Amino acid sequence: MALGWIILLPLIGAVVSPLLARAGRDAPAWAAGAATALALLPALWHAPAIFAGGEVLTSVPWIPQLGLDFALRLDGLSLLFVLLILIIGLLVILYARYYLPKSDPLGRFFALLLLFQMAMLGIVLSDNLILLLVFWELTSLTSFLLVGYKHGSPEARRGARMALVITGSGGLALLAGFLLLGGMVGSYSLSVVLASGELVRNHPLYLPTLVLILLGAFTKSAQFPFHFWLPHAMSAPTPVSAYLHSATMVKAGVFLLARFFPVFSGTEVWFFLVGGVGLATLLFGAYTALFKHDLKGLLAYSTISHLGLITLLFGLGTPLGAVAGLFHIINHATFKASLFMAAGIIDHEAGTRDMRRLNGLWKYMPHTATLAMVAAAAMAGVPLLNGFLSKEMFFAETIHVQWLTQSQWLLPAMATLAGVFSVAYSVRFIHDVFFNGEPIDLPRTPHEPPRWMKIPVELLVAVCLLVGILPGQTVRPLLDAAVRGTLGEVPAFSLAIWHGFNLPLLMSLVALSGGILIYTLRHRLFALHDRLFPSVTGEVLFRRGTRAAPWYSRGVMDRFDNGSLQRYTAWLIGSVVVLIGAALWGGIELDGGLWTPIDGVSVVAAVILVIAAVGTVVVRHQRMLALVMTSVVGLVVTLTFIHFSAPDLALTQISVEVVTTILLLLALFFLPGGERPEVSMPRRLRDGTLAGLAGLGIALLAYAMMTRPGAPISDYFLAQAEPLGGGTNVVNVILVDFRGYDTLGEITVLAIAATGIFALLQGLRLPLPQGDLSGRRWARDAHPLIMAAISRPLLPLALVVAIFILMRGHNEPGGGFIAGLIAGTALILQHLASGIQWTQERLRFRYFPIIGLGVLLATVTGLGALLLGYPFLTSAVLHLDLPLIGELHLASAMAFDLGVFLVVVGTVMLILENLGRLSRQPHIHPPEEGS
């Protein structure tokens, strides 16, 4: 059964759930539950093979040139996370159906939840680094929408933005790390990377790659100092917290640590970076959780602490540390999801989560209280519950650490201290909520929730008990498979409840007794904590940073973005000169020994080109003369193309020159006159230096390229143009077949540019100037009769030439772009000769549909090849032998070329029409003397 269905089914459910919203509250929930349950089937189908030590791989080429394939990998580690994501997801869907109020749009909620589920499944199943990163970023986006689900709440919006900024920044670091890692091993395939651990650890880029990937993992799993986003994400609805912040999103970071454990672990750097951050997070989260009065706040910091514990276990770098980390991932997901759901039930039924008011709930909701107390005891590590087993394994692993030879006691002591605080906040959760007197001023009288709302909590608590009592019969097969998927083999370890009297057991007893003692002294500790620790938190620093960022950016923008086009150009050219100069410094050989003979005509053309280019700069303030000089440059370039036997380029160049010259004349018509601003000497020196350096650099680069031999790529295209592209005009075949993607992108950009110009000029009105810059008034006859008489017969002739150029373009010089420019020039001539109003009354075209039809036609031509099983935009050639006409060759590229033609004509005419409409006022002539 294909692995892709595991990802695809939640996506289908995300689409279907909102469509069923009108059918009632149950329909979206059923759709979401069905999609999640069906996604479980492929995972369970492959589970026996995974338990037997195998793995399932599937791959579909996506962009193989970039090393990107839609490759999926199901091994023991990914199976563990797939089961956690889907099973807990199914329970959360059932819980959410009864938790969320009737006013909430359940279709939208379940759609977002399933989109997140799909992204998480993509992370754990990806066998390609870039594909994993795509799903990684999708979790950040979808979690942003889920945390901000109550978009009317400022707290929810702040929490969502904070989560997105922190995890999104980590995603950028992860992207850089993956690019470095892929470059180190020569592949983005995860299977190749996992087999290259020795190469990676000995590579000079090991440290920066490790740091970048760890930044991605630490931000996603809320490790210190990036932890502060998680408590503020508790503004999300409780089902979101139960899913994202116990079993899925925050587990993505530790999944990354587990997945890359065989690649990066085993070094001192790994131990101190991963282990150090994990230990700091473990202690900080455990300590802070004790002082939180909000139920979800306590659970949030306890989640941070347990994520630090898992990170520390992987940071130890030992096989048994990884085993304990994987075991605690399972245990934490079960007891923390049940605790979040229990906290949601308490809030739902009592109306508050403040533990200073929630007292004595045992007698109001004993069933819920029992479930919550068992889950909290598992979190504290009480014997006969699953949390005790993994925490005892944790204590055992902290005793034997090879990197702390001088302070072997330090890590076990810190681990025990964290265990003390873990027990303390767990006891506080139990005692302050369910005992400790009577409730204080609750918004409503608490009672048991609906039956179906408790079932997910009951099932998760049952897992806590079963794993704690019968670990070998319940969780061992799945844990062994996950360990094998992580380490490649399963080291010897025991999941027995009793290992005799040993140091880990003593550490557990100290943690239990010390936690109870700390809780009895909690009031003194609260007062001491408030006195010693200021209110400056990571969240406060984040807000200060976000407030300072706009101020700093405004300062930078005021310095660089001052509206001066000259300054923008100077920065652009200067940056290019510096970057290319640094890249080529000492690494370019100028003379390759290959010289091309120079004839007298070429020298004359080059001299004219230089004179015209320099003249354009010199006379730039005389706009008409500067435009003539620019046209001379274009004309010489056209002649150069002719000289080097490039008729297609020559036709294109001369057509572009004509069209752009006319459009520039229209634009110049509206430019204001006035005195020329003075240019300071420093700016002259700056511009002259940049121009000289850029010109010298381009000249040296061109000289180096043209004086060395090289195998031209033209031989391939000359040989393959007719067999593969069905045409003898190699240039056109390249444009519509070999590089059809580029051409399709170019005409799409052209269409977007036309739309942008239309938007900029729409509604803009400029007064017509009364005369030229010399003060001479315009002629009274704006559209001379002789010009109109000559231009009108030229239109059908030009259109015939355009069609001729279009039809022959695949085999002779021509093509859609040149034909479009010729037709555009003919239409422009009509507007200039007879006026826009006269022309539009006779040519009633809407240019946006023409542009859209051109892009659509070019795209459909490519899709036709795709539907027939050929690569996108592959040309098809039909050979017909017709009576009288003879042999006829028809290529599908002609339809593509027609699309190019339509886009070019529509764009040129849309720009012209909007330039012509800048003023609807008639010419106003000054009165003649003596009148």
XYZ file of C-alpha atoms in Angstrom, residues 650-879:
230
model
C 18.394 41.181 -35.620
C 14.647 41.137 -36.360
C 13.851 41.063 -32.665
C 16.266 43.885 -31.880
C 15.023 46.236 -34.599
C 11.380 45.523 -33.661
C 12.083 46.211 -30.009
C 13.877 49.427 -30.972
C 10.910 50.724 -32.925
C 8.340 49.881 -30.241
C 10.380 51.171 -27.298
C 11.319 54.360 -29.145
C 7.658 55.174 -29.770
C 6.664 54.359 -26.211
C 9.550 56.435 -24.877
C 8.442 59.347 -27.057
C 5.010 59.133 -25.486
C 6.508 59.014 -21.998
C 8.895 61.899 -22.703
C 5.949 63.969 -23.873
C 4.625 64.128 -20.322
C 7.915 64.673 -18.475
C 8.171 68.099 -16.872
C 10.702 70.611 -18.045
C 12.628 73.011 -15.855
C 16.168 73.711 -14.836
C 18.621 70.866 -14.522
C 19.695 70.121 -10.945
C 23.321 70.656 -10.139
C 25.349 67.512 -9.549
C 27.967 67.745 -6.813
C 31.556 66.796 -7.476
C 31.588 63.909 -4.942
C 28.652 62.325 -6.731
C 30.331 62.792 -10.088
C 33.411 61.026 -8.729
C 31.283 58.238 -7.278
C 29.338 57.652 -10.469
C 32.425 57.899 -12.654
C 34.325 55.424 -10.499
C 31.474 52.919 -10.454
C 30.929 53.247 -14.194
C 34.620 52.792 -14.888
C 34.957 49.755 -12.636
C 31.817 48.129 -14.027
C 32.846 48.789 -17.621
C 36.380 47.565 -17.029
C 35.108 44.448 -15.314
C 32.685 43.597 -18.111
C 35.397 44.245 -20.701
C 37.889 41.974 -18.948
C 35.291 39.266 -18.474
C 34.229 39.446 -22.127
C 37.864 39.419 -23.255
C 38.618 36.378 -21.118
C 35.585 34.529 -22.444
C 36.188 35.328 -26.115
C 39.913 34.537 -26.208
C 39.750 30.984 -24.959
C 38.582 27.859 -26.763
C 35.562 25.993 -25.511
C 33.127 23.367 -26.658
C 30.064 25.311 -27.865
C 26.618 24.111 -26.894
C 25.350 25.094 -30.317
C 26.416 21.777 -31.840
C 23.845 19.906 -29.776
C 20.999 22.236 -30.716
C 21.964 22.263 -34.389
C 21.902 18.472 -34.443
C 18.723 17.987 -32.378
C 16.525 20.926 -33.404
C 14.744 19.122 -36.247
C 14.630 15.549 -34.828
C 13.396 16.629 -31.379
C 11.776 20.009 -31.987
C 10.455 19.561 -35.505
C 11.939 22.803 -36.842
C 14.978 24.023 -38.738
C 15.073 27.477 -37.137
C 17.255 26.531 -34.198
C 16.691 29.782 -32.314
C 12.912 29.402 -32.365
C 13.090 25.698 -31.479
C 15.205 26.589 -28.447
C 12.666 29.200 -27.356
C 9.545 27.062 -27.726
C 10.918 23.607 -26.939
C 14.346 23.210 -25.351
C 13.877 26.303 -23.186
C 10.110 26.527 -23.327
C 9.928 26.891 -19.551
C 11.951 30.104 -19.799
C 9.761 31.513 -22.548
C 6.582 30.637 -20.680
C 7.987 32.353 -17.610
C 8.980 35.391 -19.644
C 5.570 35.931 -21.198
C 3.988 35.424 -17.781
C 6.250 38.125 -16.359
C 5.367 40.298 -19.355
C 1.671 39.849 -18.600
C 2.246 40.695 -14.929
C 4.228 43.780 -15.930
C 1.404 44.929 -18.203
C -1.046 44.493 -15.345
C 1.224 46.485 -13.050
C 1.569 49.322 -15.567
C -2.202 49.382 -16.020
C -2.682 49.604 -12.245
C -0.123 52.405 -11.926
C -1.583 54.511 -14.728
C -5.256 53.793 -14.083
C -6.982 56.991 -13.024
C -3.824 59.077 -13.410
C -4.383 62.364 -15.251
C -1.572 64.668 -16.400
C -1.977 68.077 -18.057
C -0.736 68.269 -21.602
C 2.341 70.479 -21.941
C 1.727 73.647 -23.928
C 4.941 73.341 -25.928
C 8.337 71.741 -26.091
C 11.216 72.411 -23.732
C 12.351 75.374 -25.890
C 9.010 77.076 -25.472
C 7.821 76.432 -29.022
C 4.122 75.669 -29.121
C 2.725 72.511 -30.625
C 1.308 72.379 -34.126
C -2.436 73.036 -34.360
C -3.012 69.890 -36.410
C -2.364 67.057 -33.922
C -3.106 64.342 -36.492
C -2.054 65.464 -39.987
C -4.226 64.143 -42.771
C -1.282 62.966 -44.868
C 0.000 60.819 -41.981
C -3.422 59.261 -41.422
C -3.843 58.581 -45.135
C -0.487 56.800 -45.362
C -0.858 54.787 -42.145
C -4.264 53.217 -42.777
C -3.294 51.047 -45.756
C -0.136 50.030 -43.918
C -2.126 48.270 -41.159
C -3.395 45.271 -43.216
C -0.020 45.016 -44.938
C 1.815 44.953 -41.611
C -0.594 42.380 -40.190
C -0.018 40.136 -43.214
C 3.736 40.455 -42.674
C 3.242 39.647 -38.963
C 1.239 36.514 -39.771
C 3.846 35.506 -42.329
C 6.657 35.962 -39.764
C 4.619 33.992 -37.198
C 3.870 31.051 -39.516
C 7.425 30.650 -40.827
C 9.091 31.153 -37.473
C 9.626 27.472 -36.690
C 11.673 26.862 -39.825
C 12.858 30.318 -40.964
C 13.808 33.525 -39.123
C 10.730 34.824 -37.315
C 8.493 33.696 -34.489
C 5.732 34.860 -32.194
C 7.723 37.541 -30.390
C 8.876 39.281 -33.594
C 5.437 38.952 -35.160
C 3.838 40.456 -32.069
C 6.166 43.444 -32.182
C 5.443 43.998 -35.889
C 1.685 43.882 -35.298
C 2.083 46.120 -32.261
C 4.081 48.635 -34.286
C 1.350 48.758 -36.935
C -1.332 49.342 -34.324
C 0.761 51.988 -32.577
C 1.084 53.780 -35.901
C -2.704 53.952 -36.193
C -2.983 55.514 -32.734
C -0.326 58.094 -33.500
C -1.651 58.981 -36.948
C -5.374 59.143 -36.246
C -5.611 59.523 -32.501
C -6.637 57.118 -29.742
C -10.328 57.939 -29.854
C -10.612 57.401 -33.615
C -8.630 54.154 -33.435
C -10.526 52.704 -30.481
C -13.855 53.322 -32.182
C -12.682 50.973 -34.948
C -10.475 48.559 -33.012
C -12.668 47.595 -30.102
C -10.300 45.209 -28.381
C -9.997 44.412 -24.706
C -6.345 43.706 -24.175
C -6.499 41.828 -20.871
C -8.398 38.875 -22.394
C -5.892 38.839 -25.278
C -2.979 38.653 -22.816
C -4.708 36.008 -20.718
C -5.582 33.955 -23.795
C -1.940 34.055 -24.883
C -0.621 32.786 -21.539
C -3.373 30.158 -21.383
C -2.669 28.948 -24.926
C 1.052 28.602 -24.237
C 0.344 26.722 -20.987
C -2.231 24.391 -22.538
C 0.258 23.530 -25.283
C 2.660 22.311 -22.618
C -0.018 20.460 -20.685
C -1.043 18.614 -23.832
C 2.395 17.055 -24.032
C 2.218 16.208 -20.338
C -1.106 14.423 -20.733
C 0.358 12.303 -23.529
C 3.194 11.168 -21.293
C 5.890 13.497 -22.614
C 7.804 16.178 -20.706
C 6.057 19.524 -20.378
C 6.208 21.654 -23.583
C 7.574 18.825 -25.763
C 6.862 19.627 -29.405
C 4.764 17.311 -31.544
C 5.148 17.382 -35.349
C 2.516 16.320 -37.848
C 3.606 15.612 -41.443
